[in-house]
Coordinates of C-alpha atoms in Angstrom, one line a residue:
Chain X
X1 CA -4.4 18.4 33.4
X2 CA -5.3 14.8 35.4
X3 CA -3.4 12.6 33.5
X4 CA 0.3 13.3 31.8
X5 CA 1.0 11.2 28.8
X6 CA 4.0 9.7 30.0
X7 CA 4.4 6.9 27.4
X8 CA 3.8 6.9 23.5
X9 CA 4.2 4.0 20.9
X10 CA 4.5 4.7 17.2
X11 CA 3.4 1.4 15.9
X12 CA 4.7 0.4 11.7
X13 CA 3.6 -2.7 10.2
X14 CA 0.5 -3.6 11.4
X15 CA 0.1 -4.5 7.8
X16 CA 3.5 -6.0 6.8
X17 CA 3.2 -4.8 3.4
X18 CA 2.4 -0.9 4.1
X19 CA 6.1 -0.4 4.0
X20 CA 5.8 3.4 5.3
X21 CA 5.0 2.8 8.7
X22 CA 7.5 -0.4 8.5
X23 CA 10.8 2.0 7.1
X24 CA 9.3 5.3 9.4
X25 CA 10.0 2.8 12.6
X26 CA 13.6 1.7 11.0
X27 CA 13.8 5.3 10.7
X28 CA 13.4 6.5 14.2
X29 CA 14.7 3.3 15.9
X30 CA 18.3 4.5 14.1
X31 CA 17.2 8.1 15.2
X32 CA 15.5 8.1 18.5
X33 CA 16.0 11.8 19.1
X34 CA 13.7 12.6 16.4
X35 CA 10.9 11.3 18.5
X36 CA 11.9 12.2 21.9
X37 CA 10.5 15.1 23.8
X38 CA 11.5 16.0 27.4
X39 CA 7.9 15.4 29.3
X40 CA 7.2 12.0 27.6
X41 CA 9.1 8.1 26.1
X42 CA 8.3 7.3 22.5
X43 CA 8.5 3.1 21.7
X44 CA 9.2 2.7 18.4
X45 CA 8.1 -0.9 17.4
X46 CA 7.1 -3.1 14.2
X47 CA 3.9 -5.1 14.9
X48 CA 3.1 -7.5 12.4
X49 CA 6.6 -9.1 12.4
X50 CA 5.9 -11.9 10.5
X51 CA 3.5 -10.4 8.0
X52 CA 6.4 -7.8 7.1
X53 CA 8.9 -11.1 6.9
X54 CA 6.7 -11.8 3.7
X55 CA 5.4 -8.5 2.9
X56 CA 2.6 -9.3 2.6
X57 CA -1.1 -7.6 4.8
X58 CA -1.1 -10.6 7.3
X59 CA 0.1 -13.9 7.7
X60 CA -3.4 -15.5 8.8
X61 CA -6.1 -12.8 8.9
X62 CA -5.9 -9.0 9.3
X63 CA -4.1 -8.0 12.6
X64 CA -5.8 -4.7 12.7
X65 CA -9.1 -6.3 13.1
X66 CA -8.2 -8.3 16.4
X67 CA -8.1 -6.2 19.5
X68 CA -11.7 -6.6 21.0
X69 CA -12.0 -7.5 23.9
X70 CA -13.7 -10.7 23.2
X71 CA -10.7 -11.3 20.5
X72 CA -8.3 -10.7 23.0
X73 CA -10.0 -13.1 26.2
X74 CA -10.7 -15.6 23.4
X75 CA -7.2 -18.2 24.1
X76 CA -9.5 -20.7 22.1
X77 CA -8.5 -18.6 18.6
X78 CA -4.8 -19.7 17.2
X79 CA -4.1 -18.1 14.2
X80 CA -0.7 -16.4 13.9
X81 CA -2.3 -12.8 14.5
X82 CA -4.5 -14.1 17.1
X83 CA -1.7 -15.0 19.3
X84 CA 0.5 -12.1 18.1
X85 CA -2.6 -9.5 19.4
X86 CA -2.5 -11.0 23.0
X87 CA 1.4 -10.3 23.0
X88 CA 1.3 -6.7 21.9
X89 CA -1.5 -5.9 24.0
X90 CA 0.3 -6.6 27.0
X91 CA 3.8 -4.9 25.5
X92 CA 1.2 -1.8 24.9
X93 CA -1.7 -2.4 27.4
X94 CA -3.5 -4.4 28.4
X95 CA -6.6 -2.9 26.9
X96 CA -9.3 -1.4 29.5
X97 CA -7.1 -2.0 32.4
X98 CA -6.4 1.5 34.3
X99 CA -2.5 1.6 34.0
X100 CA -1.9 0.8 30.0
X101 CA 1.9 0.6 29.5
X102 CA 1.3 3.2 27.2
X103 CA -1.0 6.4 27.0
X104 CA -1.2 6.5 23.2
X105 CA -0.9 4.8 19.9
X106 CA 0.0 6.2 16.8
X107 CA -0.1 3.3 13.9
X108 CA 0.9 3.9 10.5
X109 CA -0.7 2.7 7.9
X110 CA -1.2 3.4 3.9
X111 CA -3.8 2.8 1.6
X112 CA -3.9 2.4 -2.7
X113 CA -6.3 5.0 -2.3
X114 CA -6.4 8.5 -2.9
X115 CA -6.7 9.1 0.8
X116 CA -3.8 11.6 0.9
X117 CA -2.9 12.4 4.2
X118 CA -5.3 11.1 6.5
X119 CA -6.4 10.1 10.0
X120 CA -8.6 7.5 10.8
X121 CA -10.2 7.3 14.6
X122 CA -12.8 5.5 16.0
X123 CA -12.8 6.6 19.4
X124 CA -14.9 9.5 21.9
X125 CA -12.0 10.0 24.1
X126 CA -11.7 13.5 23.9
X127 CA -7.9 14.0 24.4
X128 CA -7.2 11.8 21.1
X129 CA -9.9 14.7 19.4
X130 CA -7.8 17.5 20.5
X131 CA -4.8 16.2 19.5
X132 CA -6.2 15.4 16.0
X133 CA -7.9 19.0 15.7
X134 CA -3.8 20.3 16.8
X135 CA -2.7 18.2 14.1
X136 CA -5.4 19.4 11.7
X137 CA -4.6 23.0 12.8
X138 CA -1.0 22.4 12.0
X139 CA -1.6 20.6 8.3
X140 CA -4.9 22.4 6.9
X141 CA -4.6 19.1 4.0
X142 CA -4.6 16.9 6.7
X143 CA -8.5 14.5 6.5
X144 CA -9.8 13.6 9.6
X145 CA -12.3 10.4 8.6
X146 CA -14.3 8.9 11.8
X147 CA -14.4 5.3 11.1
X148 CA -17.5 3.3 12.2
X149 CA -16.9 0.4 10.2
X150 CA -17.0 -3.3 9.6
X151 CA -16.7 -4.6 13.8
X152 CA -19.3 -4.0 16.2
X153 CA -16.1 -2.5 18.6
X154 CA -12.9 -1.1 18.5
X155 CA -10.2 -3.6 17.3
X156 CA -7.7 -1.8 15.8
X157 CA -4.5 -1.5 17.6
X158 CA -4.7 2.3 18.0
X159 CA -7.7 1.2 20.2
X160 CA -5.6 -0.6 22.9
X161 CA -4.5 2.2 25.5
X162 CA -6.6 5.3 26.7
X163 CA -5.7 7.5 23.4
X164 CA -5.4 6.0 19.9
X165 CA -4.9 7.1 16.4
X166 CA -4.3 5.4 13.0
X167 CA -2.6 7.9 10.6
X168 CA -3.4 6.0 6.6
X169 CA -2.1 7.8 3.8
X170 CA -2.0 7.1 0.0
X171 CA -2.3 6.6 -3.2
X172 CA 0.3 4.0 -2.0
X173 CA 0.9 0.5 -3.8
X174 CA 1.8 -2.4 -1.3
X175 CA 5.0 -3.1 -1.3
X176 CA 6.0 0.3 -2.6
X177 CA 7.7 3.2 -0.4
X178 CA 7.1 6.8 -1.9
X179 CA 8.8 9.1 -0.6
X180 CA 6.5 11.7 -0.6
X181 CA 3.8 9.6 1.4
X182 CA 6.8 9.1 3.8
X183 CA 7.7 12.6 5.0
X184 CA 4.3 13.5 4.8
X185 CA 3.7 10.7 7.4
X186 CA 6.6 11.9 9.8
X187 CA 5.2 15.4 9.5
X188 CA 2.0 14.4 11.3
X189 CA 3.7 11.8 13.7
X190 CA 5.6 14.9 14.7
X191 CA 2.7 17.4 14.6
X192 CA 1.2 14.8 17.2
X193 CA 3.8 14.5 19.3
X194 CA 4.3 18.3 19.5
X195 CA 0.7 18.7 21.1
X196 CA 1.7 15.9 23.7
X197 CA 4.5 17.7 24.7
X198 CA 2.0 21.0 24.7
X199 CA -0.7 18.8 26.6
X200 CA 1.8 17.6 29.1
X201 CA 3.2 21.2 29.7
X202 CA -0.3 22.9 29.9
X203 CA 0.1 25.1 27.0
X204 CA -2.3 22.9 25.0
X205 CA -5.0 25.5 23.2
X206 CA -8.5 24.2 23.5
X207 CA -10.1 23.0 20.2
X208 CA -13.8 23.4 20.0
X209 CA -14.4 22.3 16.7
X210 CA -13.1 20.4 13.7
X211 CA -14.1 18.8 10.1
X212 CA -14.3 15.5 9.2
X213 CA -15.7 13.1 7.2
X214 CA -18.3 10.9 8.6
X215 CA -18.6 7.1 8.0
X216 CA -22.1 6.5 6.9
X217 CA -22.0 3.1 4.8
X218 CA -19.6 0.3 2.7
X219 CA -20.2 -0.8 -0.3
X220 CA -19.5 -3.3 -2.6
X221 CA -18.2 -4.0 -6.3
X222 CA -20.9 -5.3 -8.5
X223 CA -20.0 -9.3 -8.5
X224 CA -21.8 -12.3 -10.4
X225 CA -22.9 -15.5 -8.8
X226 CA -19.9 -17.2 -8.3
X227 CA -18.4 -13.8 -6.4
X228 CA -16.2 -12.5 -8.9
X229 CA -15.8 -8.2 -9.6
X230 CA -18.0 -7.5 -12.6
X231 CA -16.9 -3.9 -12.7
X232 CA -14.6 -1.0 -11.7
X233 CA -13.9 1.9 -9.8
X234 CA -15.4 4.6 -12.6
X235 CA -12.8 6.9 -13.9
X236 CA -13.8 9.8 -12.4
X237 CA -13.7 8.2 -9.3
X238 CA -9.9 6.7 -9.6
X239 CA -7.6 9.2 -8.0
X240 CA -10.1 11.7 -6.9
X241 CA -10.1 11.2 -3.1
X242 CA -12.9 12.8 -1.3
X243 CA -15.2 13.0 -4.7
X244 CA -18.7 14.4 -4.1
X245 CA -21.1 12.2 -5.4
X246 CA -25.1 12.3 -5.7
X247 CA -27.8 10.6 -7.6
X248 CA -27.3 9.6 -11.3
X249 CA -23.2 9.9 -10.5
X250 CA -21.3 7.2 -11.9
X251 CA -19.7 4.8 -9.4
X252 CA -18.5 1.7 -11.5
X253 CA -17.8 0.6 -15.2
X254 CA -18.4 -2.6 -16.2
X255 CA -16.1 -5.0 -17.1
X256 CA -18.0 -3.8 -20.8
X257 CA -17.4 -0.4 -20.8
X258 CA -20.9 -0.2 -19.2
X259 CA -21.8 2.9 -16.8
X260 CA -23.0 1.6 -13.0
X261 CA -24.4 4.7 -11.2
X262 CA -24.8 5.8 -7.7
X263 CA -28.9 5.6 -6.9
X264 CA -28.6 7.2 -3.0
X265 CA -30.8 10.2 -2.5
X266 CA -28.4 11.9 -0.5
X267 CA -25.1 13.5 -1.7
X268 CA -22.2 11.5 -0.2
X269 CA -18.1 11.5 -0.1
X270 CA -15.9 8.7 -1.7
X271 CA -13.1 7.7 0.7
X272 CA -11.1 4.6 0.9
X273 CA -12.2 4.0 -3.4
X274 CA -10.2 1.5 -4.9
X275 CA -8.2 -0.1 -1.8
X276 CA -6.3 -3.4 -2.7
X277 CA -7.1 -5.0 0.8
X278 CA -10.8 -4.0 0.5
X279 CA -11.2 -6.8 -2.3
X280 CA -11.5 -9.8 -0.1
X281 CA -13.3 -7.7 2.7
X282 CA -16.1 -7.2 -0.2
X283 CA -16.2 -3.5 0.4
X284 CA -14.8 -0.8 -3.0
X285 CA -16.0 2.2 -1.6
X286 CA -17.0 4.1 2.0
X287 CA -19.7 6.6 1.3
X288 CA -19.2 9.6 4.2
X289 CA -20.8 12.7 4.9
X290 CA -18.6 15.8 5.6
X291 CA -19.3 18.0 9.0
X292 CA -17.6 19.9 11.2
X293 CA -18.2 18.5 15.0
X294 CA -17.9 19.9 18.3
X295 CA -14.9 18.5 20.6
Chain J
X1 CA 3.8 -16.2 -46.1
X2 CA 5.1 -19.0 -45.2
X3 CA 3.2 -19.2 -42.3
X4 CA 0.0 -17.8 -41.2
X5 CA -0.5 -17.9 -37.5
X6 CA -3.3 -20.3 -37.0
X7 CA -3.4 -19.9 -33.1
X8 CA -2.9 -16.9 -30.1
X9 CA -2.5 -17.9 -26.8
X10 CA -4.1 -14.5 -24.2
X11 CA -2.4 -15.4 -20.8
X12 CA -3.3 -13.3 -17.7
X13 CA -2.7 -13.6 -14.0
X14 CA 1.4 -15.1 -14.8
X15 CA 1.5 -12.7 -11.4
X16 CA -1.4 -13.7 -9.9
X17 CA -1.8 -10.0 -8.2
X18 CA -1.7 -8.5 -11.4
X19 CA -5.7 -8.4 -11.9
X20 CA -5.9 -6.7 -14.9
X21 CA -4.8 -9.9 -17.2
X22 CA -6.7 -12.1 -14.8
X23 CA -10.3 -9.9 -15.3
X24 CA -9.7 -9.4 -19.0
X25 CA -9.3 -12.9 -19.2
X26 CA -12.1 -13.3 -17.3
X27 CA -14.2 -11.1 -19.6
X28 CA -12.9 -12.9 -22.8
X29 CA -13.8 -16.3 -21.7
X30 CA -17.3 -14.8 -21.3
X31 CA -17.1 -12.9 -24.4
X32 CA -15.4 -14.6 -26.9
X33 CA -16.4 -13.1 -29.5
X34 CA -14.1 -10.0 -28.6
X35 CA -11.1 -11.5 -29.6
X36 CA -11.9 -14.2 -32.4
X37 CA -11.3 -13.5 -35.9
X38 CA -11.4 -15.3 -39.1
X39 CA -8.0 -16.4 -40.2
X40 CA -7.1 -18.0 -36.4
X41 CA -8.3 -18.7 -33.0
X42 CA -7.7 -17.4 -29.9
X43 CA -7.2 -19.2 -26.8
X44 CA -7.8 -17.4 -22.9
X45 CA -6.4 -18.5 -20.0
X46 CA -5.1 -17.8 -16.6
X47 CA -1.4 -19.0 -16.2
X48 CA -0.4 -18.9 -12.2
X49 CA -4.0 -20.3 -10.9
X50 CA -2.7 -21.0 -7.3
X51 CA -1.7 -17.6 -7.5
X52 CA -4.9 -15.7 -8.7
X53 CA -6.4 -17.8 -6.1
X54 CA -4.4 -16.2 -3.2
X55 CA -3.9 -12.8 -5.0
X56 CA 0.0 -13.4 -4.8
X57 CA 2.2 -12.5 -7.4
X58 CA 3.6 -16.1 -7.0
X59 CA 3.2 -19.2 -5.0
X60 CA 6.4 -20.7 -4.4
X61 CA 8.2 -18.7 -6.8
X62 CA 8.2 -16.6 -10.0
X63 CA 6.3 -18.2 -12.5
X64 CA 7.6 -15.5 -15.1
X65 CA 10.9 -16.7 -14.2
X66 CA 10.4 -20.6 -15.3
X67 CA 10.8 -20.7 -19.3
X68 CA 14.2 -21.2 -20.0
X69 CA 15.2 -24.5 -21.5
X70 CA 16.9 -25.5 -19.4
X71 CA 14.1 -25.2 -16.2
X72 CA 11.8 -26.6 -18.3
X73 CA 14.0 -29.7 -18.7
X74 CA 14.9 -29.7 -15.2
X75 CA 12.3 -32.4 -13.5
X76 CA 14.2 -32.1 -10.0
X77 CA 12.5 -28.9 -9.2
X78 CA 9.1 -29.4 -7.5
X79 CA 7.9 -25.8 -6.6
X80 CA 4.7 -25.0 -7.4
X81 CA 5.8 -23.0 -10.5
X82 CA 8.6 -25.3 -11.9
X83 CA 5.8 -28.2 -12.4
X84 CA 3.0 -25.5 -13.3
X85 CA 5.3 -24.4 -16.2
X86 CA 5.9 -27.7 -17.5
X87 CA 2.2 -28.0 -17.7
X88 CA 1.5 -24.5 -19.2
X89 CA 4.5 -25.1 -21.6
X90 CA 2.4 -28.7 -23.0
X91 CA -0.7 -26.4 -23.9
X92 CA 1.5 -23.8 -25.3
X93 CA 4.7 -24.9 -26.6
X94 CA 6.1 -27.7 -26.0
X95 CA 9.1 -24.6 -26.8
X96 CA 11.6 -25.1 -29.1
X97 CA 9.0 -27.5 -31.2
X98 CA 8.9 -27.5 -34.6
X99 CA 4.9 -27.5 -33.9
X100 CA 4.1 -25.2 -30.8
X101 CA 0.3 -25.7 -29.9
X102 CA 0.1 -21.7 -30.2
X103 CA 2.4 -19.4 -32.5
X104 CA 2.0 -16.4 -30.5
X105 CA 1.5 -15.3 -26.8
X106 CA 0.1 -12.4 -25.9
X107 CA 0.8 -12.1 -21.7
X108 CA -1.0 -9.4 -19.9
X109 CA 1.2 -7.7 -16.8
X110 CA 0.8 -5.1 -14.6
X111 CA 3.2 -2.7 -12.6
X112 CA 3.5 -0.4 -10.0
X113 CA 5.6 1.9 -12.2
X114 CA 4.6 4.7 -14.2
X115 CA 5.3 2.6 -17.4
X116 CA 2.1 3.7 -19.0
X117 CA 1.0 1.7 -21.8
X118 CA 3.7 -0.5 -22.7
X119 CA 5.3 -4.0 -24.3
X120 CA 8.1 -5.7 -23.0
X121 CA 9.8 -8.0 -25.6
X122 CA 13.2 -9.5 -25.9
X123 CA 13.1 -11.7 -28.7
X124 CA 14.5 -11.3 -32.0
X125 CA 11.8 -12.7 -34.3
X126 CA 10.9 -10.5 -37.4
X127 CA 7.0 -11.5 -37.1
X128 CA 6.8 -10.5 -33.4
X129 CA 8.5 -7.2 -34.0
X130 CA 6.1 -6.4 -37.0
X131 CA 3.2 -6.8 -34.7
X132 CA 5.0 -4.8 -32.2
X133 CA 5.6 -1.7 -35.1
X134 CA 1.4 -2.2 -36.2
X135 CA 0.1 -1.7 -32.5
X136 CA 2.8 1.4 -31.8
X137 CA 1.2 3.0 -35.3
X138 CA -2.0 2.4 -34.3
X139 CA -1.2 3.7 -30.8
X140 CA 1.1 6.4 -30.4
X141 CA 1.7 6.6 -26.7
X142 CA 2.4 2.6 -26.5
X143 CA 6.0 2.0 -25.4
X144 CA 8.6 -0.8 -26.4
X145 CA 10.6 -1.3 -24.3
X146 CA 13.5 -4.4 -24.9
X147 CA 14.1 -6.1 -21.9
X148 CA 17.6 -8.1 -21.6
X149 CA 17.0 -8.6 -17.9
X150 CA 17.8 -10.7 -15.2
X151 CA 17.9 -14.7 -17.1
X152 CA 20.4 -15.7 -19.4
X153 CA 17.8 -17.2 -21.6
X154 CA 14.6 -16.3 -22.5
X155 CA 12.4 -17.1 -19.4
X156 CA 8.9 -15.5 -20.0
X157 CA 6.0 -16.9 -20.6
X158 CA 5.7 -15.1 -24.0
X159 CA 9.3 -17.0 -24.9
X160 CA 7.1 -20.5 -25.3
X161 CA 6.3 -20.2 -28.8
X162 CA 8.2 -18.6 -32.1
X163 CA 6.3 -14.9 -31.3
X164 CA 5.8 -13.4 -28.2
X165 CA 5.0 -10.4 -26.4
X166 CA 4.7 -9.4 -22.8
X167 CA 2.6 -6.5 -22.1
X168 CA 3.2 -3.9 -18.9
X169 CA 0.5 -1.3 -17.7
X170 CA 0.9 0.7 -14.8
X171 CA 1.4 2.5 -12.7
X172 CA -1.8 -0.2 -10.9
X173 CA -0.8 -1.4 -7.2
X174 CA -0.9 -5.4 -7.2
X175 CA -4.6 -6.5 -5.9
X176 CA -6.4 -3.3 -8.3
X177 CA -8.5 -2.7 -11.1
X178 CA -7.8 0.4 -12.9
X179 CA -10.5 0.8 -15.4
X180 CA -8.1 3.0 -17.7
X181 CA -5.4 0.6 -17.7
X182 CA -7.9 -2.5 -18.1
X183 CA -9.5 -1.1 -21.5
X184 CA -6.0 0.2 -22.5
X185 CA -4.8 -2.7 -22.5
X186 CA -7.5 -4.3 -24.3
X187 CA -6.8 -1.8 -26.5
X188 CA -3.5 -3.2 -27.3
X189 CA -4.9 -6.7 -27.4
X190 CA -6.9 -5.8 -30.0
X191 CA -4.2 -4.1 -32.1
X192 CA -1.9 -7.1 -31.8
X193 CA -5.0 -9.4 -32.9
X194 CA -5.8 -6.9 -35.6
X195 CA -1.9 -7.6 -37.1
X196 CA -2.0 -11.0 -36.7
X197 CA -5.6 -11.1 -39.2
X198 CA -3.8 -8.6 -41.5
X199 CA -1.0 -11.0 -41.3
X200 CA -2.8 -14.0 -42.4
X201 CA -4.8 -12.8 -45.0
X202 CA -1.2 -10.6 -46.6
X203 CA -2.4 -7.5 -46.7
X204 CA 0.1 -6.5 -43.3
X205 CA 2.0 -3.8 -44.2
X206 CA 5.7 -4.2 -43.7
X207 CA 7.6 -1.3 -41.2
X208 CA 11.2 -0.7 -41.7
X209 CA 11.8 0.9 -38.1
X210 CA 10.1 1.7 -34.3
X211 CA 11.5 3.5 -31.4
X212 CA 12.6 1.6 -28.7
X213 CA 14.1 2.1 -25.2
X214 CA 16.7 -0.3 -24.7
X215 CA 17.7 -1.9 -21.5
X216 CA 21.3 -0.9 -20.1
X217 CA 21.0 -1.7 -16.4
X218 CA 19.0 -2.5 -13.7
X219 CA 20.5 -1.1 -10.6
X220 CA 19.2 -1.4 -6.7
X221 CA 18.1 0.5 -4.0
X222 CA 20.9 1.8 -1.7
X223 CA 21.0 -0.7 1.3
X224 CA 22.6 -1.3 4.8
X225 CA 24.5 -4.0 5.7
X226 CA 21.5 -6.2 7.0
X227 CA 20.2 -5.1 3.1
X228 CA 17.5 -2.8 4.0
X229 CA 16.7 -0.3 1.8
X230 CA 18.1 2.8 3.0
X231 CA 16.6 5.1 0.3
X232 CA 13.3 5.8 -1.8
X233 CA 12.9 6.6 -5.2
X234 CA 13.5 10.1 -5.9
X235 CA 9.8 12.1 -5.8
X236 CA 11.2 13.6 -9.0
X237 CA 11.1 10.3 -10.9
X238 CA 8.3 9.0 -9.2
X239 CA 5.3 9.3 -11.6
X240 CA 7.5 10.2 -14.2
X241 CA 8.0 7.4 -16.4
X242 CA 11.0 7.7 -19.0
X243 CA 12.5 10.3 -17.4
X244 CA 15.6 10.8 -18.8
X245 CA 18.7 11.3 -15.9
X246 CA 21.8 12.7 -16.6
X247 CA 25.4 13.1 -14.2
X248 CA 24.1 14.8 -11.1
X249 CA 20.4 14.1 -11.1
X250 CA 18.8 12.8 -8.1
X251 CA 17.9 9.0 -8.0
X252 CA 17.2 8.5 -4.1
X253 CA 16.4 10.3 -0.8
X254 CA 17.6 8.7 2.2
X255 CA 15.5 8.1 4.7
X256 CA 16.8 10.7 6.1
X257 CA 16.3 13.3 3.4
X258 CA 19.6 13.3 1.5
X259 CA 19.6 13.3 -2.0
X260 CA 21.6 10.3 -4.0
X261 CA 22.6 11.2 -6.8
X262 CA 23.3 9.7 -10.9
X263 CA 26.9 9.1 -11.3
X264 CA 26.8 7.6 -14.6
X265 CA 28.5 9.7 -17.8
X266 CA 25.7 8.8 -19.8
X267 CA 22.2 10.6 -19.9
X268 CA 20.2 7.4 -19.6
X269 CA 16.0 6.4 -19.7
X270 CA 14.4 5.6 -16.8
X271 CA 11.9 2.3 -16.6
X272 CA 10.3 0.3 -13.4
X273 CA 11.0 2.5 -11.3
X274 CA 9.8 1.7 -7.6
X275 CA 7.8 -2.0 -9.3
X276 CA 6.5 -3.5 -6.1
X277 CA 7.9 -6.8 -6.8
X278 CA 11.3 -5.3 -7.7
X279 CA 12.3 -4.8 -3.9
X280 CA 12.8 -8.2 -3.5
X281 CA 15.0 -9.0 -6.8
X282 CA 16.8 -5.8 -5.9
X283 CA 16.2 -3.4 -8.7
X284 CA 14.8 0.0 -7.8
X285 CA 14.8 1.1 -11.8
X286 CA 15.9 0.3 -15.0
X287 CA 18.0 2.2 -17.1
X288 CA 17.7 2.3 -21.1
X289 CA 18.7 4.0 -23.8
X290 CA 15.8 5.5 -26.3
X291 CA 16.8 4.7 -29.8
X292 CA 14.8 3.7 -33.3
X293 CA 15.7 0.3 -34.6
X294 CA 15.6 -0.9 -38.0
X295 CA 13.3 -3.9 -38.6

């Protein structure tokens, strides 16, 4: 093993009103033991400070969406997230430089989808794969979705040191803690932080393989002219994470009680249905295929 | 009668993140026709517009909160709301008139509690609880539930002319469409419509009694000094609307994972529990007694 993680952040707040990820770093900055391990530091640390202030996503536009490179050499761009992203990536990076201040990110997020618990990763680097096929290993319910999604590059803040992961779960309402979403979080921080201390040891086992689901497109509601939703998630579609669907399948009903079906040849999977934060960002739905990929 | 109700107010978006009122008030401007009838008319309209506009439950402050006399008499407040609700209360009220421009709200809420279907009410006027009695007959699994919450006086919306009548949905997260809650709720519109033409024409049949759950309490999360919440919902009330506690059940888990427990001597009804917008007001739940009333 080249490269020891010697530094991990768990990240909460990155969208001030997922209130898991906020509490789950109140939790462990009161409790540090519960994410120490002897070969590694864990910083616990709340992100979107201001956003969580006013519970509410962001307080200008969507932190999570800011840590490309170009966003982060752009000193032109003032917003309040814009400014924030240049100060957490130097606490955590800087991004791309060779000596990050930390090896990886684990941020917390949730989602008003059926998403249960899920991980969302952008990135090739192989060490973030194995420790996502441990985790997987670990919590056989765990969903592993490869986001390839609405910015050409990485810009989440998972995507600012060498390793990075996003851990979303739901069916959570903003502003709402459950506390079943909540230790089902912790479980998979600490799954993850139990293959770090395996990885820094040696001991790590070798994954080869694992399943996940495989962005493929976004869509969006049906809207009229002037923008607004014409229909719905469909029924059978509203708390049925994961859902199958293939040609002829409905997708939305109308605000008229009127059937709007899925017309894609190819059989896809719902994930991310139904997410409040989506609304603005025009998208209701990611279609995905399922596969298992080589590591 | 002595006096047929000649005009119904439908108000949605009072909580501007509560989309349900806001699309269904959408779809009736479009569609008129859905909730005319012959004996009165019915006016649509979105309450909290700044709201809707920035999918906020409130601007400045809540809007839902501004009714009492005594606000609305009160021209040295100059949030957003308390001038909003003096112009609402002209096209509704003015309240306490002897000639309200409408005889009957109808506001459409959503929550992030497992309320189901339900109506929120806290007046005493015979008419309003007639209507109330006609939509539970017609739907079994509607709720009443009598609210004597956090105002002195009467402070909702529905409070601005002789009837009124709140009704709650959820559990919906704040920002969603749920297409079983959106035509369930219509559902209810159109039972409450259907009274009020019964009404008119004489033909209403009288009810001596409905069940109700009656508002005790509303107690908070447990906190820390700083007032952070400390402690989730219980998972075994969560989803689990009207449970019914007794000495000894579980309310809360800490953080931590300890359970907190019911202290009261009374078995007690349990409503709103774990409403987004609740945090902030510090209420985790309400507890009521179930009980039939006579009319």
């Amino acid at each position: 093993m080249d490269h020891p993680i010697r530094k991990v952040a768990l990240t909460g707040g990155t969208h001030g009103n997922e209130l898991t990820g906020v509490y789950l770093v109140q939790k462990f900055l009161a409790h540090p033991e519960l994410v120490q391990r002897e070969s590694f530091e864990t910083l616990c640390m709340h992100t979107n400070v201001g956003a969580i202030k006013q519970c509410t996503r962001y307080v200008d536009k969507d932190l999570n969406r800011t840590f490309t490179l170009e966003a982060l050499n752009d000193y032109s761009a003032t917003a309040y997230e814009d400014a924030l992203s240049k100060v957490i990536n130097q606490k955590l990076g800087p991004k791309g430089s060779d000596e990050t201040a930390v090896d990886l990110v684990i941020d917390l997020h949730t989602t008003t989808s059926d998403m249960g618990l899920s991980i969302c990763v952008s990135t090739k680097d192989p060490l973030t794969w194995q420790a996502i096929a441990y985790a997987k290993a670990q919590i056989p319910e765990l969903n592993i979705f490869r986001w390839n999604g609405d910015t050409d590059d990485a810009s989440f803040v998972s995507s600012i040191p060498p390793h990075g992961i996003t851990i979303e779960v739901g069916p959570i309402p903003q502003g709402v803690l459950r506390a079943d979403m909540f230790f089902g979080t912790e479980k998979v921080i600490q799954a993850l932080l139990d293959f770090v201390e395996l990885y820094n040891s040696g001991e790590a086992q070798s994954y080869t393989e694992v399943e996940i689901y495989d962005h493929v497109t976004l869509i969006d509601y049906p809207r009229n002219k002037e923008g607004a939703i014409t229909a719905m998630l469909h029924p059978t579609l509203q708390d049925n994470g994961y859902a199958k669907v293939s040609k002829g399948d409905p997708l939305f009903v109308s605000l008229e009680g009127k059937d709007i079906c899925y017309e894609g040849k190819e059989s896809r999977y719902v994930l991310f249905a139904n997410e409040a934060a989506y609304y603005e960002k025009h998208f209701s739905m990611c279609l995905a295929d399922k596969k298992t990929i080589k590591l």
